Amino acid sequence: MKKVIVIGGGASGMMAALSAKQHQKDVIILERNQKLGKKILATGNGRCNFTNVDATELHYNHPYFVKTVFEQMSPKKTLTMFEQLGVIPKIEAEGKTYPLSEQASSIVDVLVYEIDRLNIPVVYDAKVIDIQKQDDFQLTLEDGRVFRADAVILASGGMAMPKSGSDGIGYHLAEQLGHKVTHVFPALVKLELESPHLKAMDGVKFPGVVELIHDHVTLQTESGDILFTKYGISGPTILQLSRKANALLQDNKDVMIKVSLVNGPEKRDVAKRFGMLLHKTAEMSLVGLINKRLIHPLLKEVHISNHTLVKDIPKDKLNTLIQRLFDWQFKVIGSKDFDDAQVTAGGLSIQGFNPQTLESKTVSGFYACGEVLDIDGLCGGYNLQWAWSSGYVAGKHAS
Ligand SMILES: Cc1cc2nc3c(=O)[nH]c(=O)nc-3n(C[C@H](O)[C@H](O)[C@H](O)COP(=O)(O)OP(=O)(O)OC[C@H]3O[C@@H](n4cnc5c(N)ncnc54)[C@H](O)[C@@H]3O)c2cc1C
């Protein structure tokens, strides 16, 4: 029987090993940590948004490549597989799917149990630092141990959350075999803004609408929770925008985030409201409309003193205030780094891999799956779904 080695025991690696075993391969996992699936435990705020029932190839950066993989292992098939392993899905808004237990450990536990049940050997503390191919593959670990295999599946992850074990070393292993790595940068990550008001707004969370703007054109709009921080802005809405924002910043393009502080009422409703509150101070006129901690920074921004009565605010300034409530723009100057990112944008160039099999086009017997490849998706269960689907396909074809 041909021997397959999986480098990395994260989401895609565990799936690849199970798939290879189901397809009658002698497979082992080399994992640098002392346990499998470390990153999975941190996903979905500890609840693991393990798939999205609405996931299609259009939720990823390279739809055609993903489509070919999903044709063999769809989100629906993945859900069935997890149900067979004992995970009851809890489907929430926008198709986000969690284990009913709401514990990420459930996902790790059922996978590890299955790996044990199928007698798939796992070698821990096994950091692969060198890979060579002659007739077969020779893998050298950091401690000098050497493993040989007929096929290798690289499932070492990208660079997001390096403390979980995925620090980008997988790119170097693939480069040793002649593969190319695209430019990589953090995605699904908090953004840094330029504004004198951040300190005062730090920690304010509110539901609203955000837009990503480049060259006065809105490129993406998201609504939901927004969180100001001392360095910038965060929350699910921002994570969704962050990939496009960072891609533009990488090209030295200007990026703005437009925030609407008012959720629900329209501009004319707000104008009417000021008309009814003429004898209140500017400060009090905003109480009950927006988060209290945003009031002083906003009034400072539009140069209106907190104690000016609404009736005394010049018309043009009042119009500016109303405008800013719905359209407050901040310059994006960067993002948090890989320590804080949920996913890596970029990775092993997909030009080097066959999407039908995930085998290298140049090194036969070498496969890659999961985040190490230049595939990333939106926030909402899409990235783990890619890990499961690609792991399955790589494991199936690694013979
Ligand atoms: C905080 C956080 C929350 C997230 N939440 C979600 C979510 O809710 N839903 C979602 O879909 N996605 C989420 N993601 C993204 C998702 O977790 C990843 O896309 C997914 O885990 C990638 O799987 P992978 O197998 O490719 O890599 P990883 O899960 O990173 O696994 C790679 C494994 O390879 C091992 N390894 C690396 N190099 C070597 C080596 N040289 N030798 C041996 N072993 C090695 C690592 O130790 C690790 O165990 C989240 C990510 C983060 C950081």
Tab-separated table of C-alpha atoms and ligand atoms in Angstrom:
chain	number	residue	atom	x	y	z
A	1	MET	CA	0.000	0.000	0.000
A	2	LYS	CA	1.298	3.486	-0.872
A	3	LYS	CA	2.266	5.629	2.063
A	4	VAL	CA	0.899	9.155	2.440
A	5	ILE	CA	2.197	11.744	4.888
A	6	VAL	CA	0.037	14.695	5.887
A	7	ILE	CA	2.023	17.709	7.121
A	8	GLY	CA	-0.149	19.473	9.709
A	9	GLY	CA	-3.021	18.220	11.831
A	10	GLY	CA	-5.355	21.217	11.592
A	11	ALA	CA	-8.774	21.256	9.952
A	12	SER	CA	-7.655	20.408	6.420
A	13	GLY	CA	-4.956	17.959	7.528
A	14	MET	CA	-7.292	15.905	9.715
A	15	MET	CA	-9.834	15.816	6.907
A	16	ALA	CA	-7.152	14.863	4.365
A	17	ALA	CA	-5.942	11.997	6.556
A	18	LEU	CA	-9.484	10.666	7.090
A	19	SER	CA	-10.201	10.921	3.387
A	20	ALA	CA	-6.957	9.166	2.413
A	21	LYS	CA	-7.674	6.380	4.895
A	22	GLN	CA	-11.227	5.960	3.579
A	23	HIS	CA	-9.713	5.644	0.127
A	24	GLN	CA	-7.455	2.832	1.352
A	25	LYS	CA	-4.170	4.640	1.898
A	26	ASP	CA	-1.557	4.070	4.532
A	27	VAL	CA	-1.503	7.545	6.031
A	28	ILE	CA	0.177	9.305	8.938
A	29	ILE	CA	-0.052	12.855	10.265
A	30	LEU	CA	2.999	14.881	11.292
A	31	GLU	CA	1.917	17.687	13.635
A	32	ARG	CA	4.323	20.156	15.223
A	33	ASN	CA	2.047	20.763	18.240
A	34	GLN	CA	1.255	18.303	21.001
A	35	LYS	CA	-2.360	18.072	19.914
A	36	LEU	CA	-4.496	18.178	16.791
A	37	GLY	CA	-6.795	21.007	15.720
A	38	LYS	CA	-5.434	23.705	18.028
A	39	LYS	CA	-6.716	26.587	15.888
A	40	ILE	CA	-10.187	25.079	15.547
A	41	LEU	CA	-10.684	25.578	19.284
A	42	ALA	CA	-10.370	29.349	18.779
A	43	THR	CA	-12.802	29.566	15.886
A	44	GLY	CA	-16.219	31.194	16.018
A	45	ASN	CA	-15.403	32.701	19.432
A	46	GLY	CA	-15.033	29.166	20.776
A	47	ARG	CA	-18.256	27.979	19.107
A	48	CYS	CA	-16.677	27.037	15.736
A	49	ASN	CA	-18.636	28.340	12.792
A	50	PHE	CA	-17.620	25.134	11.005
A	51	THR	CA	-19.438	25.716	7.738
A	52	ASN	CA	-21.975	27.901	6.010
A	53	VAL	CA	-24.950	26.148	4.478
A	54	ASP	CA	-25.145	28.842	1.786
A	55	ALA	CA	-21.476	28.618	0.834
A	56	THR	CA	-20.733	28.660	-2.878
A	57	GLU	CA	-17.577	29.275	-4.854
A	58	LEU	CA	-18.601	32.940	-5.118
A	59	HIS	CA	-17.654	33.492	-1.486
A	60	TYR	CA	-13.945	32.960	-2.290
A	61	ASN	CA	-11.168	34.814	-4.093
A	62	HIS	CA	-10.730	32.163	-6.828
A	63	PRO	CA	-14.252	30.901	-7.555
A	64	TYR	CA	-13.381	28.595	-10.440
A	65	PHE	CA	-10.763	26.696	-8.426
A	66	VAL	CA	-13.073	26.357	-5.411
A	67	LYS	CA	-16.002	25.256	-7.582
A	68	THR	CA	-14.043	22.290	-8.912
A	69	VAL	CA	-13.205	21.219	-5.362
A	70	PHE	CA	-16.773	21.783	-4.064
A	71	GLU	CA	-18.085	19.537	-6.861
A	72	GLN	CA	-16.403	16.645	-5.081
A	73	MET	CA	-17.016	17.744	-1.498
A	74	SER	CA	-19.862	20.241	-1.197
A	75	PRO	CA	-20.889	22.076	1.980
A	76	LYS	CA	-23.980	19.808	2.052
A	77	LYS	CA	-21.847	16.665	1.906
A	78	THR	CA	-19.623	18.108	4.631
A	79	LEU	CA	-22.642	18.709	6.855
A	80	THR	CA	-23.778	15.107	6.339
A	81	MET	CA	-20.299	13.847	7.169
A	82	PHE	CA	-20.236	15.802	10.436
A	83	GLU	CA	-23.736	14.586	11.286
A	84	GLN	CA	-22.536	11.013	10.771
A	85	LEU	CA	-19.691	11.778	13.161
A	86	GLY	CA	-22.260	12.959	15.718
A	87	VAL	CA	-22.331	16.745	15.268
A	88	ILE	CA	-25.854	18.173	15.122
A	89	PRO	CA	-25.724	21.452	13.184
A	90	LYS	CA	-27.202	24.671	14.549
A	91	ILE	CA	-27.881	26.975	11.615
A	92	GLU	CA	-27.986	30.666	12.437
A	93	ALA	CA	-28.443	33.931	10.488
A	94	GLU	CA	-26.810	34.128	7.054
A	95	GLY	CA	-26.290	30.351	6.968
A	96	LYS	CA	-23.596	30.330	9.660
A	97	THR	CA	-23.468	26.822	11.095
A	98	TYR	CA	-22.224	25.738	14.521
A	99	PRO	CA	-22.306	22.482	16.465
A	100	LEU	CA	-25.467	22.318	18.600
A	101	SER	CA	-23.224	22.008	21.645
A	102	GLU	CA	-21.849	25.470	20.748
A	103	GLN	CA	-18.399	24.125	21.571
A	104	ALA	CA	-15.569	24.170	19.065
A	105	SER	CA	-14.083	21.259	20.976
A	106	SER	CA	-16.958	19.082	19.676
A	107	ILE	CA	-15.564	19.416	16.148
A	108	VAL	CA	-12.030	18.557	17.248
A	109	ASP	CA	-13.226	15.699	19.463
A	110	VAL	CA	-15.209	13.904	16.760
A	111	LEU	CA	-12.367	14.220	14.246
A	112	VAL	CA	-9.714	13.028	16.697
A	113	TYR	CA	-11.952	10.125	17.746
A	114	GLU	CA	-12.333	9.084	14.108
A	115	ILE	CA	-8.597	9.372	13.480
A	116	ASP	CA	-8.003	7.075	16.492
A	117	ARG	CA	-10.766	4.691	15.456
A	118	LEU	CA	-9.251	4.293	11.991
A	119	ASN	CA	-5.804	3.785	13.535
A	120	ILE	CA	-4.243	6.709	11.741
A	121	PRO	CA	-0.872	7.308	13.428
A	122	VAL	CA	-0.176	10.865	14.550
A	123	VAL	CA	3.372	11.982	15.290
A	124	TYR	CA	3.372	15.001	17.628
A	125	ASP	CA	6.172	17.528	18.154
A	126	ALA	CA	6.974	16.832	14.529
A	127	LYS	CA	7.877	20.077	12.808
A	128	VAL	CA	8.803	19.396	9.198
A	129	ILE	CA	11.608	21.718	8.110
A	130	ASP	CA	12.819	20.125	4.904
A	131	ILE	CA	11.253	18.246	2.041
A	132	GLN	CA	13.074	16.575	-0.867
A	133	LYS	CA	11.839	14.406	-3.672
A	134	GLN	CA	13.825	11.834	-5.581
A	135	ASP	CA	12.036	8.512	-6.154
A	136	ASP	CA	9.975	9.107	-3.035
A	137	PHE	CA	9.622	12.042	-0.636
A	138	GLN	CA	12.031	12.531	2.233
A	139	LEU	CA	10.832	14.763	5.073
A	140	THR	CA	13.179	15.962	7.793
A	141	LEU	CA	11.940	17.163	11.151
A	142	GLU	CA	13.478	19.895	13.265
A	143	ASP	CA	14.798	17.268	15.688
A	144	GLY	CA	16.511	15.379	12.857
A	145	ARG	CA	14.048	12.530	12.415
A	146	VAL	CA	13.410	11.552	8.804
A	147	PHE	CA	10.178	10.204	7.288
A	148	ARG	CA	9.680	8.816	3.795
A	149	ALA	CA	6.472	8.697	1.786
A	150	ASP	CA	5.120	8.055	-1.698
A	151	ALA	CA	2.813	11.060	-1.456
A	152	VAL	CA	2.768	14.179	0.706
A	153	ILE	CA	-0.194	16.407	1.518
A	154	LEU	CA	0.828	19.854	2.707
A	155	ALA	CA	-1.839	21.035	5.178
A	156	SER	CA	0.286	23.417	7.209
A	157	GLY	CA	-2.098	26.411	7.123
A	158	GLY	CA	-1.227	30.022	6.311
A	159	MET	CA	0.117	32.678	8.669
A	160	ALA	CA	-2.950	33.708	10.637
A	161	MET	CA	-2.670	33.111	14.377
A	162	PRO	CA	0.918	31.838	14.215
A	163	LYS	CA	0.864	30.716	17.846
A	164	SER	CA	-1.497	27.926	16.748
A	165	GLY	CA	1.345	26.453	14.662
A	166	SER	CA	0.649	27.988	11.260
A	167	ASP	CA	3.494	30.448	10.834
A	168	GLY	CA	4.036	30.223	7.087
A	169	ILE	CA	6.732	27.553	7.134
A	170	GLY	CA	4.595	25.537	4.722
A	171	TYR	CA	5.295	28.123	2.025
A	172	HIS	CA	9.024	27.455	2.296
A	173	LEU	CA	8.484	23.695	2.106
A	174	ALA	CA	6.500	24.105	-1.123
A	175	GLU	CA	9.084	26.558	-2.468
A	176	GLN	CA	11.715	23.858	-1.962
A	177	LEU	CA	9.780	21.821	-4.505
A	178	GLY	CA	9.604	24.749	-6.925
A	179	HIS	CA	6.174	26.168	-6.057
A	180	LYS	CA	5.449	29.898	-6.088
A	181	VAL	CA	3.949	31.899	-3.237
A	182	THR	CA	1.820	34.958	-3.963
A	183	HIS	CA	1.994	38.095	-1.857
A	184	VAL	CA	0.410	37.307	1.533
A	185	PHE	CA	-1.352	39.689	3.915
A	186	PRO	CA	-3.767	39.434	6.857
A	187	ALA	CA	-7.505	39.246	6.132
A	188	LEU	CA	-10.600	39.126	8.348
A	189	VAL	CA	-8.747	41.491	10.602
A	190	LYS	CA	-9.295	44.723	12.572
A	191	LEU	CA	-8.451	47.967	10.772
A	192	GLU	CA	-6.358	50.896	11.964
A	193	LEU	CA	-7.765	54.378	11.374
A	194	GLU	CA	-6.389	57.908	11.458
A	195	SER	CA	-8.548	60.030	13.758
A	196	PRO	CA	-8.009	62.251	16.811
A	197	HIS	CA	-11.201	60.848	18.367
A	198	LEU	CA	-10.254	57.172	18.733
A	199	LYS	CA	-9.173	57.359	22.362
A	200	ALA	CA	-12.527	58.876	23.340
A	201	MET	CA	-14.493	56.317	21.308
A	202	ASP	CA	-12.480	53.262	22.402
A	203	GLY	CA	-14.827	50.406	23.308
A	204	VAL	CA	-18.025	51.875	21.846
A	205	LYS	CA	-20.075	49.181	20.129
A	206	PHE	CA	-23.249	49.888	18.187
A	207	PRO	CA	-25.245	48.484	15.278
A	208	GLY	CA	-24.777	50.482	12.095
A	209	VAL	CA	-23.696	50.473	8.491
A	210	VAL	CA	-20.124	50.671	7.192
A	211	GLU	CA	-18.893	51.225	3.664
A	212	LEU	CA	-15.466	50.686	2.167
A	213	ILE	CA	-14.622	53.608	-0.100
A	214	HIS	CA	-11.830	54.018	-2.603
A	215	ASP	CA	-11.589	57.017	-4.897
A	216	HIS	CA	-15.033	58.233	-3.735
A	217	VAL	CA	-16.601	54.950	-4.869
A	218	THR	CA	-18.239	52.528	-2.437
A	219	LEU	CA	-16.748	49.074	-2.981
A	220	GLN	CA	-18.482	47.135	-0.201
A	221	THR	CA	-21.257	47.784	2.313
A	222	GLU	CA	-21.884	45.814	5.498
A	223	SER	CA	-24.372	46.267	8.290
A	224	GLY	CA	-24.188	44.938	11.810
A	225	ASP	CA	-22.096	45.532	14.896
A	226	ILE	CA	-19.321	48.132	14.719
A	227	LEU	CA	-16.735	48.564	17.449
A	228	PHE	CA	-14.411	51.551	17.791
A	229	THR	CA	-11.080	50.804	19.426
A	230	LYS	CA	-8.108	52.912	20.453
A	231	TYR	CA	-6.301	52.009	17.223
A	232	GLY	CA	-9.278	51.967	14.842
A	233	ILE	CA	-12.318	49.886	14.171
A	234	SER	CA	-13.445	46.290	14.527
A	235	GLY	CA	-16.535	44.074	14.617
A	236	PRO	CA	-17.962	41.547	12.133
A	237	THR	CA	-18.787	44.276	9.585
A	238	ILE	CA	-15.173	45.428	9.520
A	239	LEU	CA	-13.726	41.916	9.270
A	240	GLN	CA	-15.786	41.431	6.113
A	241	LEU	CA	-14.412	44.639	4.584
A	242	SER	CA	-10.856	44.080	5.708
A	243	ARG	CA	-9.670	41.865	2.876
A	244	LYS	CA	-10.514	44.440	0.210
A	245	ALA	CA	-9.188	47.251	2.403
A	246	ASN	CA	-5.861	45.513	2.952
A	247	ALA	CA	-5.547	44.546	-0.712
A	248	LEU	CA	-5.881	48.240	-1.643
A	249	LEU	CA	-3.429	49.320	1.057
A	250	GLN	CA	-0.889	46.784	-0.272
A	251	ASP	CA	-1.080	48.678	-3.579
A	252	ASN	CA	-0.630	52.023	-1.766
A	253	LYS	CA	-4.181	53.044	-2.642
A	254	ASP	CA	-6.248	55.338	-0.411
A	255	VAL	CA	-8.989	53.635	1.591
A	256	MET	CA	-11.758	55.237	3.633
A	257	ILE	CA	-14.326	53.699	5.952
A	258	LYS	CA	-17.673	55.448	6.032
A	259	VAL	CA	-19.662	54.851	9.185
A	260	SER	CA	-23.334	55.561	9.737
A	261	LEU	CA	-23.915	56.101	13.455
A	262	VAL	CA	-27.680	56.087	13.074
A	263	ASN	CA	-29.373	52.775	12.605
A	264	GLY	CA	-32.975	52.971	11.375
A	265	PRO	CA	-34.204	56.573	11.091
A	266	GLU	CA	-33.522	58.464	7.882
A	267	LYS	CA	-31.878	61.884	7.492
A	268	ARG	CA	-35.193	63.716	7.238
A	269	ASP	CA	-36.410	62.046	10.473
A	270	VAL	CA	-33.277	63.251	12.226
A	271	ALA	CA	-33.685	66.787	10.822
A	272	LYS	CA	-37.265	66.798	12.125
A	273	ARG	CA	-36.022	65.636	15.497
A	274	PHE	CA	-33.666	68.637	15.785
A	275	GLY	CA	-36.622	70.846	14.874
A	276	MET	CA	-38.470	69.495	17.917
A	277	LEU	CA	-35.509	69.851	20.272
A	278	LEU	CA	-34.624	73.501	19.656
A	279	HIS	CA	-34.245	74.317	23.363
A	280	LYS	CA	-31.945	71.406	24.156
A	281	THR	CA	-28.169	71.631	24.110
A	282	ALA	CA	-26.422	70.056	21.141
A	283	GLU	CA	-25.170	67.344	23.482
A	284	MET	CA	-28.631	66.494	24.853
A	285	SER	CA	-30.224	66.590	21.409
A	286	LEU	CA	-28.172	63.533	20.468
A	287	VAL	CA	-28.937	61.543	23.609
A	288	GLY	CA	-31.249	58.684	22.700
A	289	LEU	CA	-30.194	58.778	19.066
A	290	ILE	CA	-26.613	57.543	19.149
A	291	ASN	CA	-24.299	55.956	21.676
A	292	LYS	CA	-23.602	58.550	24.403
A	293	ARG	CA	-19.829	58.149	24.165
A	294	LEU	CA	-19.900	59.145	20.503
A	295	ILE	CA	-21.602	62.483	21.182
A	296	HIS	CA	-18.608	64.571	22.296
A	297	PRO	CA	-16.232	63.288	19.583
A	298	LEU	CA	-18.906	63.881	16.929
A	299	LEU	CA	-19.625	67.444	18.079
A	300	LYS	CA	-15.892	68.140	18.222
A	301	GLU	CA	-15.556	66.815	14.680
A	302	VAL	CA	-18.177	69.264	13.378
A	303	HIS	CA	-16.970	72.147	15.616
A	304	ILE	CA	-20.174	72.550	17.606
A	305	SER	CA	-19.834	73.182	21.310
A	306	ASN	CA	-21.611	70.669	23.556
A	307	HIS	CA	-23.628	73.385	25.315
A	308	THR	CA	-24.844	75.360	22.309
A	309	LEU	CA	-28.621	75.245	22.089
A	310	VAL	CA	-29.916	73.620	18.931
A	311	LYS	CA	-31.770	76.836	18.014
A	312	ASP	CA	-28.419	78.688	18.056
A	313	ILE	CA	-26.529	76.281	15.803
A	314	PRO	CA	-26.017	77.905	12.395
A	315	LYS	CA	-27.969	76.095	9.674
A	316	ASP	CA	-24.898	74.992	7.714
A	317	LYS	CA	-23.327	73.500	10.838
A	318	LEU	CA	-26.542	71.691	11.730
A	319	ASN	CA	-26.643	70.264	8.217
A	320	THR	CA	-23.025	69.126	8.583
A	321	LEU	CA	-23.920	67.443	11.866
A	322	ILE	CA	-26.859	65.619	10.275
A	323	GLN	CA	-24.650	64.641	7.349
A	324	ARG	CA	-21.895	63.313	9.672
A	325	LEU	CA	-24.383	61.207	11.648
A	326	PHE	CA	-24.932	59.212	8.479
A	327	ASP	CA	-21.577	59.651	6.799
A	328	TRP	CA	-18.530	59.894	9.024
A	329	GLN	CA	-15.442	58.969	7.038
A	330	PHE	CA	-12.154	57.745	8.470
A	331	LYS	CA	-8.888	57.127	6.652
A	332	VAL	CA	-7.689	53.520	6.911
A	333	ILE	CA	-3.952	53.461	7.593
A	334	GLY	CA	-3.376	49.756	8.173
A	335	SER	CA	-4.587	46.674	9.933
A	336	LYS	CA	-3.635	44.458	12.823
A	337	ASP	CA	-1.118	41.794	11.829
A	338	PHE	CA	-1.307	38.013	11.455
A	339	ASP	CA	-1.497	37.526	15.245
A	340	ASP	CA	-4.975	39.051	15.105
A	341	ALA	CA	-6.111	37.900	11.671
A	342	GLN	CA	-8.532	35.054	11.085
A	343	VAL	CA	-7.199	34.153	7.681
A	344	THR	CA	-4.329	34.672	5.249
A	345	ALA	CA	-4.965	36.305	1.892
A	346	GLY	CA	-2.546	34.828	-0.635
A	347	GLY	CA	-0.477	31.675	-0.360
A	348	LEU	CA	0.714	28.929	-2.693
A	349	SER	CA	-0.178	29.990	-6.202
A	350	ILE	CA	-3.095	27.918	-7.443
A	351	GLN	CA	-1.513	27.987	-10.906
A	352	GLY	CA	0.749	25.232	-9.607
A	353	PHE	CA	-2.054	22.853	-8.619
A	354	ASN	CA	-4.705	20.850	-10.424
A	355	PRO	CA	-8.116	21.826	-8.958
A	356	GLN	CA	-9.539	18.357	-9.741
A	357	THR	CA	-7.036	16.613	-7.471
A	358	LEU	CA	-5.089	19.368	-5.653
A	359	GLU	CA	-1.933	17.652	-6.847
A	360	SER	CA	1.046	19.733	-7.890
A	361	LYS	CA	1.273	20.194	-11.643
A	362	THR	CA	5.049	19.828	-11.487
A	363	VAL	CA	5.838	17.436	-8.622
A	364	SER	CA	3.773	14.274	-8.835
A	365	GLY	CA	2.609	12.972	-5.476
A	366	PHE	CA	2.712	16.416	-3.837
A	367	TYR	CA	-0.664	17.839	-2.750
A	368	ALA	CA	-1.773	20.933	-0.850
A	369	CYS	CA	-5.022	21.806	0.907
A	370	GLY	CA	-6.525	24.382	3.243
A	371	GLU	CA	-5.246	27.855	3.926
A	372	VAL	CA	-1.689	27.226	2.691
A	373	LEU	CA	-3.131	27.626	-0.804
A	374	ASP	CA	-4.013	31.061	-2.177
A	375	ILE	CA	-7.688	30.630	-1.306
A	376	ASP	CA	-9.593	32.618	1.282
A	377	GLY	CA	-13.230	33.299	1.920
A	378	LEU	CA	-15.475	35.702	3.758
A	379	CYS	CA	-16.124	35.527	7.492
A	380	GLY	CA	-18.972	33.113	8.291
A	381	GLY	CA	-17.810	29.497	8.085
A	382	TYR	CA	-16.359	29.737	4.582
A	383	ASN	CA	-12.717	29.222	5.467
A	384	LEU	CA	-13.272	26.053	7.454
A	385	GLN	CA	-15.521	24.804	4.660
A	386	TRP	CA	-12.611	25.290	2.271
A	387	ALA	CA	-10.367	23.376	4.688
A	388	TRP	CA	-12.817	20.434	4.842
A	389	SER	CA	-13.504	20.308	1.094
A	390	SER	CA	-9.917	20.721	-0.019
A	391	GLY	CA	-8.665	18.281	2.629
A	392	TYR	CA	-11.139	15.692	1.421
A	393	VAL	CA	-10.132	16.123	-2.236
A	394	ALA	CA	-6.377	16.045	-1.544
A	395	GLY	CA	-6.727	12.929	0.639
A	396	LYS	CA	-8.864	11.158	-1.937
A	397	HIS	CA	-6.435	11.704	-4.795
A	398	ALA	CA	-3.165	11.260	-2.900
A	399	SER	CA	-2.333	7.823	-4.169
B	1	LIG	C1	-9.321	33.337	15.775
B	1	LIG	C2	-9.808	32.624	14.530
B	1	LIG	C3	-11.149	32.366	14.379
B	1	LIG	C4	-11.605	31.729	13.224
B	1	LIG	N1	-12.941	31.437	13.119
B	1	LIG	C5	-13.381	30.786	12.019
B	1	LIG	C6	-14.733	30.372	11.944
B	1	LIG	O1	-15.515	30.506	12.887
B	1	LIG	N2	-15.146	29.782	10.782
B	1	LIG	C7	-14.297	29.559	9.734
B	1	LIG	O2	-14.721	29.033	8.700
B	1	LIG	N3	-12.982	29.873	9.811
B	1	LIG	C8	-12.508	30.454	10.938
B	1	LIG	N4	-11.168	30.752	11.038
B	1	LIG	C9	-10.273	30.354	9.926
B	1	LIG	C10	-9.991	28.842	9.991
B	1	LIG	O3	-9.719	28.476	11.321
B	1	LIG	C11	-8.804	28.465	9.097
B	1	LIG	O4	-9.025	28.944	7.796
B	1	LIG	C12	-8.592	26.964	9.069
B	1	LIG	O5	-8.336	26.473	10.369
B	1	LIG	C13	-7.428	26.594	8.155
B	1	LIG	O6	-7.225	25.208	8.246
B	1	LIG	P1	-5.823	24.590	7.809
B	1	LIG	O7	-5.906	23.140	8.097
B	1	LIG	O8	-5.486	25.009	6.442
B	1	LIG	O9	-4.743	25.280	8.750
B	1	LIG	P2	-4.598	25.282	10.333
B	1	LIG	O10	-5.901	25.068	10.995
B	1	LIG	O11	-3.838	26.507	10.631
B	1	LIG	O12	-3.702	23.989	10.634
B	1	LIG	C14	-2.368	23.880	10.222
B	1	LIG	C15	-1.682	22.852	11.102
B	1	LIG	O13	-0.406	22.539	10.564
B	1	LIG	C16	0.549	22.492	11.610
B	1	LIG	N5	1.863	22.784	11.019
B	1	LIG	C17	2.235	23.931	10.426
B	1	LIG	N6	3.484	23.825	9.941
B	1	LIG	C18	3.898	22.569	10.234
B	1	LIG	C19	5.113	21.874	10.003
B	1	LIG	N7	6.131	22.443	9.360
B	1	LIG	N8	5.223	20.599	10.444
B	1	LIG	C20	4.185	20.005	11.101
B	1	LIG	N9	3.024	20.634	11.369
B	1	LIG	C21	2.871	21.895	10.924
B	1	LIG	C22	0.064	23.524	12.597
B	1	LIG	O14	0.577	23.304	13.891
B	1	LIG	C23	-1.449	23.345	12.513
B	1	LIG	O15	-1.912	22.396	13.440
B	1	LIG	C24	-10.689	31.358	12.189
B	1	LIG	C25	-9.331	31.611	12.363
B	1	LIG	C26	-8.883	32.243	13.525
B	1	LIG	C27	-7.403	32.492	13.693
